[in-house]
Coordinates of C-alpha atoms and ligand atoms in Angstrom, one line a residue:
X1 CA 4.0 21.3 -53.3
X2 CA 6.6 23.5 -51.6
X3 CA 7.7 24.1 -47.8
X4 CA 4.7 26.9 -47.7
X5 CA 2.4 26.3 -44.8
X6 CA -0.4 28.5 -43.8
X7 CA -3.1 28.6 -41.4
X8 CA -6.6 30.0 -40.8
X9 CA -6.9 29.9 -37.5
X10 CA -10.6 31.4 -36.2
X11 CA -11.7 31.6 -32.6
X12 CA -15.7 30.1 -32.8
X13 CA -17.2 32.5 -30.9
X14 CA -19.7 34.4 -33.0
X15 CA -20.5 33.9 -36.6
X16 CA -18.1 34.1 -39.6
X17 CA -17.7 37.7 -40.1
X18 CA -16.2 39.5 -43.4
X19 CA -12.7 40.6 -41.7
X20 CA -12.1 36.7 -41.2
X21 CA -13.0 35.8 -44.5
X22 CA -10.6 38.4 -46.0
X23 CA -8.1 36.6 -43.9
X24 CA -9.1 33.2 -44.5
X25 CA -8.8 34.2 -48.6
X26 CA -5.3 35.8 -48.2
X27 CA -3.7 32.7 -46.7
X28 CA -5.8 31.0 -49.1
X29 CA -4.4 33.0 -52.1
X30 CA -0.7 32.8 -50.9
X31 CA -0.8 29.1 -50.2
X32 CA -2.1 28.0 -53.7
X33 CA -0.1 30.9 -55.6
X34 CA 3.0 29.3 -53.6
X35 CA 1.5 25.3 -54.1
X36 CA 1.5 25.3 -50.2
X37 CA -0.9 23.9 -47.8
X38 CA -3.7 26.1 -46.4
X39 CA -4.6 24.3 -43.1
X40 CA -8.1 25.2 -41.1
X41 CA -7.6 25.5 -37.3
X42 CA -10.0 26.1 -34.4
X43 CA -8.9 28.2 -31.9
X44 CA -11.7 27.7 -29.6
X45 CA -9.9 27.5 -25.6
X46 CA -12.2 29.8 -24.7
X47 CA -14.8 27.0 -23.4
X48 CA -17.5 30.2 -22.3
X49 CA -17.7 31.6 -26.0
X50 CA -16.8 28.9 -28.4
X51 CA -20.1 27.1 -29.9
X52 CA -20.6 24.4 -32.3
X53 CA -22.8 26.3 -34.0
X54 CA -20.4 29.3 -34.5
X55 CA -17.6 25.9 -36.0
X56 CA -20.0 25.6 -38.1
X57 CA -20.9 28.8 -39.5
X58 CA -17.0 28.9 -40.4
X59 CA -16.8 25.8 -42.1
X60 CA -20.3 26.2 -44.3
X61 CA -18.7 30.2 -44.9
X62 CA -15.5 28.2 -46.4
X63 CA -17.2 25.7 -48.6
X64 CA -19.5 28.2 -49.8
X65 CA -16.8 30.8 -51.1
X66 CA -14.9 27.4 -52.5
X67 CA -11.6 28.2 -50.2
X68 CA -10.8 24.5 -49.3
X69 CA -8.6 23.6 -46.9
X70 CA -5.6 21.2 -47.1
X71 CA -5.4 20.1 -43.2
X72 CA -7.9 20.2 -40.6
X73 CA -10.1 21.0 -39.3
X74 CA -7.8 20.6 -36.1
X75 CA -9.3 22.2 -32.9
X76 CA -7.0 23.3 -30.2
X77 CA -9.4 21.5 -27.6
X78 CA -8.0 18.1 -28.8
X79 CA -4.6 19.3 -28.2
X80 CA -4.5 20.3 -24.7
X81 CA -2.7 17.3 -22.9
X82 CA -0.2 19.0 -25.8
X83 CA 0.1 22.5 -24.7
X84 CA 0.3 21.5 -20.7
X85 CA 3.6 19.1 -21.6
X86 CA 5.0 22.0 -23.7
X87 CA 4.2 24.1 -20.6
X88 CA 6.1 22.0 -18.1
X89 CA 8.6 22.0 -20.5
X90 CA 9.6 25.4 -20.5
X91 CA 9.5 25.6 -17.1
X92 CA 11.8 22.8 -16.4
X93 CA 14.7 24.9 -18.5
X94 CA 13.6 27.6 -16.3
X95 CA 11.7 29.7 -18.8
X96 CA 8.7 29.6 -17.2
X97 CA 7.4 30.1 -13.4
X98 CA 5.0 28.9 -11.1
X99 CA 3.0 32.2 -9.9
X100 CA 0.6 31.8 -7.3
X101 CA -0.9 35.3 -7.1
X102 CA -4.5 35.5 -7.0
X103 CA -7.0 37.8 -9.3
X104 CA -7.8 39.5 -6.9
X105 CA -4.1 40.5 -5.6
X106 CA -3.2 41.0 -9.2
X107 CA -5.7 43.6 -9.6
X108 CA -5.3 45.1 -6.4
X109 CA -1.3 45.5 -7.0
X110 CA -2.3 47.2 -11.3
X111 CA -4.8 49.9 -9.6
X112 CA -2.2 50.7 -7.5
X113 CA 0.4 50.7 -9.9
X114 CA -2.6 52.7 -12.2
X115 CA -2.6 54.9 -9.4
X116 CA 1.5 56.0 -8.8
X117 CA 1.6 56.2 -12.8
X118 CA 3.7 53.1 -13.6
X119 CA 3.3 50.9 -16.0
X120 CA 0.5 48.0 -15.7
X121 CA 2.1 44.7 -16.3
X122 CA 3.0 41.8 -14.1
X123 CA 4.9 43.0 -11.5
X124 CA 7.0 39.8 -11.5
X125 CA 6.6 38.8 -7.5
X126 CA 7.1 35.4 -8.2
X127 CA 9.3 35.3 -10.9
X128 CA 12.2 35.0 -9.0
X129 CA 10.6 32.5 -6.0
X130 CA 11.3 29.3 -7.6
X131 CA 8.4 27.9 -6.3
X132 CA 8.1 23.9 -7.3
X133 CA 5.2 22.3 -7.0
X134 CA 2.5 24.8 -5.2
X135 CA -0.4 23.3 -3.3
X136 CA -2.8 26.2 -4.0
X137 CA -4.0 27.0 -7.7
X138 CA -0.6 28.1 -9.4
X139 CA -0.4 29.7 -13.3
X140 CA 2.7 28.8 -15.3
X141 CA 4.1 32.2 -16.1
X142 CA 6.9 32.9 -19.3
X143 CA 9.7 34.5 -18.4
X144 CA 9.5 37.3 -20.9
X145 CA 12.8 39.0 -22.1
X146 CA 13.3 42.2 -20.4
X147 CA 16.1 44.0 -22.1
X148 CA 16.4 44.7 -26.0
X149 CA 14.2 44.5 -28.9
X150 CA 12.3 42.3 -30.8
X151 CA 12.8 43.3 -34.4
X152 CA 10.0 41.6 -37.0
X153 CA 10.3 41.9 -41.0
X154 CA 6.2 41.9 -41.0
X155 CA 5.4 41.2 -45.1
X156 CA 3.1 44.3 -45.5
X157 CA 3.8 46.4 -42.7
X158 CA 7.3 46.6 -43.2
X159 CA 10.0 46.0 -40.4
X160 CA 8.4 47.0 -36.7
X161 CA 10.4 47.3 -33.3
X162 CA 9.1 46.0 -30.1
X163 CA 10.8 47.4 -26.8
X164 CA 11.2 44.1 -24.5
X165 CA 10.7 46.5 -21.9
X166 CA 7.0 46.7 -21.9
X167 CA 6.1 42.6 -22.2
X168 CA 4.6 41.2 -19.6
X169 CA 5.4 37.6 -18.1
X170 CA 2.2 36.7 -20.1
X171 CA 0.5 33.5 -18.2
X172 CA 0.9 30.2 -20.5
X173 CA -1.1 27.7 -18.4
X174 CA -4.0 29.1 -16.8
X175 CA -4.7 27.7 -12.7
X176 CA -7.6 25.8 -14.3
X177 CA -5.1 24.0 -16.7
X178 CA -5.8 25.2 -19.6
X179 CA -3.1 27.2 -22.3
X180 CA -3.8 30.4 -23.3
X181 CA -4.2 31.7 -26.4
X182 CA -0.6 33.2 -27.1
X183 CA 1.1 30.0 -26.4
X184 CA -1.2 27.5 -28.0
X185 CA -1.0 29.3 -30.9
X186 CA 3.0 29.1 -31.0
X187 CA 2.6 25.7 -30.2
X188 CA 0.5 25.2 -32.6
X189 CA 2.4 27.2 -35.3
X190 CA 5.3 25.4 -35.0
X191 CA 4.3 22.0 -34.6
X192 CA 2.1 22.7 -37.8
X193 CA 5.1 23.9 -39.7
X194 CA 3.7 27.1 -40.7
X195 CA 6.1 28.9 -42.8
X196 CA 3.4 32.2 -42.8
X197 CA 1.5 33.6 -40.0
X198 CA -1.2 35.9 -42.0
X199 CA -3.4 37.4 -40.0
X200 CA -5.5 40.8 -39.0
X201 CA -3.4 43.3 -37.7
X202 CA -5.5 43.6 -34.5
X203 CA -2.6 40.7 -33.6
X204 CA 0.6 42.9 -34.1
X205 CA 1.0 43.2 -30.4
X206 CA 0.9 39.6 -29.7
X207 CA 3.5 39.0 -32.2
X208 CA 7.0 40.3 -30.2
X209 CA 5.6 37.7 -27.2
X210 CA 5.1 34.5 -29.4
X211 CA 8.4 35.5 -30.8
X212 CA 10.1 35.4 -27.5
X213 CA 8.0 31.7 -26.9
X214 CA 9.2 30.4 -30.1
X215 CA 12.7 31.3 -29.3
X216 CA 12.4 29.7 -25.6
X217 CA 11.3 26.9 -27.2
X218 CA 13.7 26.4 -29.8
X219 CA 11.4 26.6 -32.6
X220 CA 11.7 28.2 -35.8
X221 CA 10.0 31.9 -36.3
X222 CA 7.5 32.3 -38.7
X223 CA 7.6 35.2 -41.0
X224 CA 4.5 37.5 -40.5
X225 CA 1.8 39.4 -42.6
X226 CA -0.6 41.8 -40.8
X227 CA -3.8 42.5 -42.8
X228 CA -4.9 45.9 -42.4
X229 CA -8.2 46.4 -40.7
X230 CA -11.2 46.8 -42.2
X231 CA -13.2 50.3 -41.6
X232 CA -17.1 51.1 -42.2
X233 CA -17.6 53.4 -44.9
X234 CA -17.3 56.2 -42.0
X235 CA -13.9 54.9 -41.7
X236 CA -14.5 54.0 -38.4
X237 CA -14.2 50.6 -37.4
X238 CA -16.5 48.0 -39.1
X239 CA -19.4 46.9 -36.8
X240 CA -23.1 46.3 -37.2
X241 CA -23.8 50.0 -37.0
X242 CA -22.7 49.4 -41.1
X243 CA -24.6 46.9 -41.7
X244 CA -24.2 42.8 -42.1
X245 CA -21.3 41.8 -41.2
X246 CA -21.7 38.3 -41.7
X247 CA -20.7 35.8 -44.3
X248 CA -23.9 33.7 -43.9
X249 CA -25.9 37.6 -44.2
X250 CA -24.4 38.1 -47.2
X251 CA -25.2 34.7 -48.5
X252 CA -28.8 35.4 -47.5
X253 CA -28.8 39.0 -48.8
X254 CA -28.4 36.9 -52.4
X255 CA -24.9 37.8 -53.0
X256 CA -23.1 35.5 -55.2
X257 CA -19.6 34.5 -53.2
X258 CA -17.5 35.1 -56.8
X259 CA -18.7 38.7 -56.2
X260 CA -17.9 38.8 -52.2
X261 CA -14.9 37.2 -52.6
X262 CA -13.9 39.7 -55.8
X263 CA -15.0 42.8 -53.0
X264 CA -13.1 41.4 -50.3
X265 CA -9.7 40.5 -52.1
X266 CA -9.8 44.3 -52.9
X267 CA -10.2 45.5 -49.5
X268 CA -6.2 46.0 -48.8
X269 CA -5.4 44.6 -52.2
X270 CA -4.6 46.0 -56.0
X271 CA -3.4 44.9 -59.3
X272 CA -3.2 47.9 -61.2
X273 CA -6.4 49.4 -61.6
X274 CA -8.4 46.1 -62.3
X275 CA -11.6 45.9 -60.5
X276 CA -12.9 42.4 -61.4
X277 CA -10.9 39.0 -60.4
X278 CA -11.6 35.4 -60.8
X279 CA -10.2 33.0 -59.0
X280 CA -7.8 32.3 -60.8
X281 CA -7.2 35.8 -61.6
X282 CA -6.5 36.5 -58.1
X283 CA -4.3 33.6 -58.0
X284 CA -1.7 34.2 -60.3
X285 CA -1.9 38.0 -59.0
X286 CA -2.1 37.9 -55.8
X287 CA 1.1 38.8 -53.8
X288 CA 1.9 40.5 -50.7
X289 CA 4.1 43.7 -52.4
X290 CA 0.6 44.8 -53.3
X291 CA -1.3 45.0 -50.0
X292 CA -1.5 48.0 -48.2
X293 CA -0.6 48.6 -44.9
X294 CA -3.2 51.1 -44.0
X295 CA -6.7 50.1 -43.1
X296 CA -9.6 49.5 -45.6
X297 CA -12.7 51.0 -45.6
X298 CA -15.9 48.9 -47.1
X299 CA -17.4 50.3 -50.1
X300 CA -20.9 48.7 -50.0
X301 CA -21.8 50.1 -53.2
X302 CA -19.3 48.6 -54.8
X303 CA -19.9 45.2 -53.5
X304 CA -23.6 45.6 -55.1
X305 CA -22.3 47.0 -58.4
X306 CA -19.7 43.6 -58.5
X307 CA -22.6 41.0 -57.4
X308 CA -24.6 42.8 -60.5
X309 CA -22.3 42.1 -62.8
X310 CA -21.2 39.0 -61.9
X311 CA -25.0 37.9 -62.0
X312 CA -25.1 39.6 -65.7
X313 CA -22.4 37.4 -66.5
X314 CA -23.9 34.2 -64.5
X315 CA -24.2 30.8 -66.8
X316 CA -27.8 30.0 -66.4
X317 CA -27.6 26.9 -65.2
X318 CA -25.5 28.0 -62.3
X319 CA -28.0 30.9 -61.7
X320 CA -31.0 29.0 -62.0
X321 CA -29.7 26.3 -59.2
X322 CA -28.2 29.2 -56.9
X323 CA -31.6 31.3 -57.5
X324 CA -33.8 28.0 -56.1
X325 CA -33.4 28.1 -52.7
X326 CA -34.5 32.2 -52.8
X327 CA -37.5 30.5 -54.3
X328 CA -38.5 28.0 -52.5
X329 CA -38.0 30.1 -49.7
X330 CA -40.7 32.2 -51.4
X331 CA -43.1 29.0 -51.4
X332 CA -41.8 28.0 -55.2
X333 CA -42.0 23.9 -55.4
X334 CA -39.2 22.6 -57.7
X335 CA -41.2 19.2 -58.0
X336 CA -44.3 21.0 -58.7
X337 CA -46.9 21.9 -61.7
X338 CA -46.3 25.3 -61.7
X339 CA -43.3 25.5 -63.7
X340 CA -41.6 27.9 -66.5
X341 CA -41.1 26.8 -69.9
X342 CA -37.7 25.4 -70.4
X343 CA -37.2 25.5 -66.4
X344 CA -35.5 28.3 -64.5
X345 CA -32.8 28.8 -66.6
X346 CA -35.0 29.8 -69.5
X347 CA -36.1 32.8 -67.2
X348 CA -32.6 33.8 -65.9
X349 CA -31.1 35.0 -68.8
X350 CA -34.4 37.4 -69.3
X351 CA -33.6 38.8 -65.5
X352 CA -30.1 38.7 -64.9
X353 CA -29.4 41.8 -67.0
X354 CA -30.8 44.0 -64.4
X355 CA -30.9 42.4 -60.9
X356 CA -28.5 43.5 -58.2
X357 CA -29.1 40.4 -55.7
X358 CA -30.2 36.9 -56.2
X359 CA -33.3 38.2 -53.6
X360 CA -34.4 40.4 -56.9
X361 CA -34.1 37.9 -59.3
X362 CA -35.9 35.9 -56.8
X363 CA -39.2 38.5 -56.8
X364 CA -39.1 38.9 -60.4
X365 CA -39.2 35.5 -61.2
X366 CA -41.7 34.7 -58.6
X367 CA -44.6 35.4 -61.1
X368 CA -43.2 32.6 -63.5
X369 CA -43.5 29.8 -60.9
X370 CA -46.5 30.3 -59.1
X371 CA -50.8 30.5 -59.5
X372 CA -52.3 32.0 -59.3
X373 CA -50.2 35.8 -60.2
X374 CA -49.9 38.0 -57.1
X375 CA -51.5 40.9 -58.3
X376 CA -50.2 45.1 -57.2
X377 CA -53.0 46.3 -56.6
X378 CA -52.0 50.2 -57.4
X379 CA -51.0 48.3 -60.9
X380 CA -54.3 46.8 -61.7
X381 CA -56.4 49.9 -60.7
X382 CA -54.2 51.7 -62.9
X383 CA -53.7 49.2 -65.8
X384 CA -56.5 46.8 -65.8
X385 CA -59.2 49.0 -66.9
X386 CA -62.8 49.3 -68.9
X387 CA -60.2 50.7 -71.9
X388 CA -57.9 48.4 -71.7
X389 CA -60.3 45.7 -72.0
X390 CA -61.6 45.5 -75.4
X391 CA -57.9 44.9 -77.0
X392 CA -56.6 42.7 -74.3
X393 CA -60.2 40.2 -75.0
X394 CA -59.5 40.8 -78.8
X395 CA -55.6 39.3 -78.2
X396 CA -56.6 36.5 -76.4
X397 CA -59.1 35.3 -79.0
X398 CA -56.5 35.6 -81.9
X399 CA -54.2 33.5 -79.2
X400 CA -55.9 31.2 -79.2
X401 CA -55.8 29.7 -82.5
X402 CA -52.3 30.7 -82.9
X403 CA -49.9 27.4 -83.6
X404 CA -46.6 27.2 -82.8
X405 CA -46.7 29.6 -79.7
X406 CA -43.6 32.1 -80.3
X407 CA -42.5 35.2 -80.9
X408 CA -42.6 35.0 -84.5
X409 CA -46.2 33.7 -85.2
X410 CA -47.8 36.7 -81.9
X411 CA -46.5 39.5 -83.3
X412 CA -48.7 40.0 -86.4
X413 CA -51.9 39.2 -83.6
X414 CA -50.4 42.2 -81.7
X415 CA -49.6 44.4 -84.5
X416 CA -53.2 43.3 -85.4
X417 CA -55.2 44.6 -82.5
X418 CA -52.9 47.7 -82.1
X419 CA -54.3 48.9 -85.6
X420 CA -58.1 47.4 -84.9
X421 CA -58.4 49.4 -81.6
X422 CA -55.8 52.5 -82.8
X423 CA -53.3 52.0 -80.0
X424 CA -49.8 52.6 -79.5
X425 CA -47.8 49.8 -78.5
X426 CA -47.2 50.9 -75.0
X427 CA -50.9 51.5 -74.4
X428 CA -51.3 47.8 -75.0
X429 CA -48.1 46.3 -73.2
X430 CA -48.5 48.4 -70.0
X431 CA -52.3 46.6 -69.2
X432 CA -50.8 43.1 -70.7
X433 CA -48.0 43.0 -68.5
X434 CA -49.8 43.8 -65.4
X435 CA -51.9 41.0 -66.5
X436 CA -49.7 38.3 -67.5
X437 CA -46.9 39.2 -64.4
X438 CA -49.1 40.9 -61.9
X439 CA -46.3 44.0 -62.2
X440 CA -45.0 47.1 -63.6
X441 CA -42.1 45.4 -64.4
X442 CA -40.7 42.6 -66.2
X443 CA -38.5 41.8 -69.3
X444 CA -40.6 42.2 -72.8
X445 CA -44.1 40.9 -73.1
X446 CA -42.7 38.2 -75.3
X447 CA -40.3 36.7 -73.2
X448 CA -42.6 36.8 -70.8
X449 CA -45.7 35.1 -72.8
X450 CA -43.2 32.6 -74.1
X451 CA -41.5 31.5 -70.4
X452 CA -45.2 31.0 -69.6
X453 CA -46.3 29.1 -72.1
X454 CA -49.7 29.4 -74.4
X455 CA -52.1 28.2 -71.6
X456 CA -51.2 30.1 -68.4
X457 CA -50.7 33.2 -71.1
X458 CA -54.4 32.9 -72.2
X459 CA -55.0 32.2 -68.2
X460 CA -53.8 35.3 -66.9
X461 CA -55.6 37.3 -69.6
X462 CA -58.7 35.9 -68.6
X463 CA -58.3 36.2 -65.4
X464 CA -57.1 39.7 -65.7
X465 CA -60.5 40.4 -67.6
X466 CA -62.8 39.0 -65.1
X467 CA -61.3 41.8 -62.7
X468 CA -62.5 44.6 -65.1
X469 CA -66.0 45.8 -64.4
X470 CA -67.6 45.8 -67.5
X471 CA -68.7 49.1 -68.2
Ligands
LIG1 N1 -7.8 32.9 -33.1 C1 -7.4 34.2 -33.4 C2 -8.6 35.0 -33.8 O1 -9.6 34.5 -34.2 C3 -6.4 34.2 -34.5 C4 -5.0 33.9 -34.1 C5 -4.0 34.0 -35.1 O2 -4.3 34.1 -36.3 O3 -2.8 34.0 -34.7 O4 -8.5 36.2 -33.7

């Protein structure tokens, strides 16, 4: 292991979207490319928005994309006896102030500062009272550095200025006691050891004031990434207007997380002009000379075309347990009679060739693992009719005696009624496959009589006949 330490540090208040799994995949990436330590962390303060459910929604997004963490999960809430102490701290070296200044003065004071044109920060009334121990509420403000610059090296974006001028006295311990979120997080960084702060670049404006804090308090600065944003297709910023943005969505779309992952690492990233990465692909590639500073915009297209050929390429056992749950969701019992020759992963490799989501796979294997076949209607009436009868009754008789049930020993019966009743072979297929799968669709007639087996073939062809009027 080396001295690389880096943190995904998610605030739990809404579901795991695709911007934080990007960033959870680039600290990921560096961290095992580096043999560092990827530490989880739960930024979740913010008692009115953070939910157990939305901690949970992060963690389940992790395990399922397989980005495991090192450390953690900590949560900030278990560390707040932490962040007051650092607080008082500060402010007995005199970095910090007690400010008594109520909301509603504070607003008062910007609108009138919005008003004469000036700028709206913190207008520093107590900064220079030296008040001790106030009886009323009282909010520990940083003295912020109000001359010079704050010069950062970020690792993508290159080296950015920050006028002191504009920083505020930011408030580090709320009235009510509790940190906010710009000096837990240094706290938190630098107690943590991280070596890395990578994160979205909706942060860059935070960075020149935890800078300042981790100077005041001695500790060492981090170096920084800022991940580009990510835009919708539009290229305007990504929001459900452009549809799920949610790991869990995805997941239930029937994307595989190989291909997610493979569409997200993309999204700021390139190695040459090499679409398709494994794991350990993006491993030994990844590195941040390669990310681009500029946002990226989603290509959904292209996620579809990578979670199509990542199912073409899908081992069948790994397909067949990943496609389940879309099945049972469907009303498919795994412990059940109804079940395909040779399992599930005998049908995969027949449907994998053409299905874009798990969810597809899912509806075309559907007729395989249920009785009796839904039938499309439109289909039947157009397939299961008074001419297609005659051939289809004449098959099933010769199936009957036919012994060992494969391809080999029913293609001379088919070849056989194809010359008795003068037919083309797709005359015959068309009204057998609507038969046998209840579609238009489906991979050939003999994969699809031999995943079902001799009985339920002969089943469906009755059954399919007892539908025809006779004429
Ligand atoms: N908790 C912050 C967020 O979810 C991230 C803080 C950071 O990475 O510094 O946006």
């Amino acid at each position: 292991m080396t001295d690389v330490r880096v943190r995904f540090a998610p605030s739990p208040t809404g579901f795991l979207h695709v911007g934080g799994l990007r960033t959870a995949l680039f600290n990921w990436l560096f961290a095992r490319r580096e043999g560092g330590t990827f530490i989880l962390r739960i930024e979740d303060t913010d008692r009115d928005r953070s939910t157990d459910d939305a901690i949970e929604a992060i963690v389940n997004g992790l395990h399922w994309t397989g980005l495991d963490w090192d450390e953690g999960p900590y949560r900030q809430t278990d560390r707040l006896a932490l962040y007051r102490q650092k607080a008082m701290e500060l402010r007995e070296r005199g970095k910090a102030y007690w400010c008594v200044c109520t909301p509603q003065e504070l607003e008062a004071r910007r609108k009138e500062a919005q008003a004469k044109g000036e700028p709206i920060k913190y207008d520093g009334r107590c900064r220079e009272r030296g008040l001790t121990a106030p009886a009323e509420p009282a909010a520990l403000r940083f003295r912020s550095p109000q001359e010079g610059q704050t010069v950062v090296d970020d690792l993508i974006k290159g080296t950015i200025a920050f006028d002191h001028a504009v920083l505020d006295d930011l408030i580090i311990l709320r009235a009510n006691g509790y940190a906010t979120y710009n000096f837990s997080v240094v706290i938190d960084d630098a107690l943590m050891g991280i070596t890395h702060v990578i994160r979205g670049d909706d942060h860059v404006n935070n960075t020149p004031r935890q800078v300042a804090l981790f100077k005041a308090l001695e500790y060492r600065v981090p170096h920084f990434a800022h991940l580009p944003m990510i835009l919708g297709a539009d290229k305007s910023r990504l929001s459900k207007r452009h549809g799920a943005t949610s790991v869990l969505a995805y997941q239930d779309m029937g994307y595989l997380p190989e291909a997610l992952v493979n569409y997200l690492v993309r999204l700021g990233w390139s190695h040459g002009d090499q679409e398709m990465f494994s794991i350990q692909d993006m491993v030994e590639k990844f590195s941040f000379d390669h990310v681009q500073a500029s946002a990226a915009a989603c290509d959904p297209e292209k996620l579809q075309w990578l979670n199509a050929e990542y199912i073409k390429r899908g081992e069948p056992r790994r397909l067949a347990d990943v496609l389940r749950p879309f099945l049972e969701k469907r009303g498919y019992d795994p412990r059940g009679p109804v079940q395909p020759q040779g399992g599930l992963e005998a049908v995969v490799p027949h449907l994998r060739e053409r299905a874009k989501t798990l969810v597809e796979m899912a509806e075309w294997t559907m007729p395989y693992v249920t009785e009796p076949v839904a039938m499309d209607e439109a289909a039947a009436v157009k397939f299961l009719t008074t001419a297609a009868a005659p051939s289809l009754t004449k098959f099933a008789e010769r199936l009957k005696t036919v012994n060992p049930f494969s391809k080999e020993t029913i293609e001379p019966l088919v070849q056989a009624v194809l010359n008795d009743e003068h037919l083309k072979m797709g005359a015959f297929a068309q009204p057998l496959r609507v038969a046998l799968t209840g579609k238009t669709f489906s991979p050939g007639i003999y994969e699809v009589m031999a995943i079902l087996g001799k009985e339920r073939t002969l089943d469906r062809i009755t059954q399919a006949l007892q539908r025809i009027p006779s004429s």
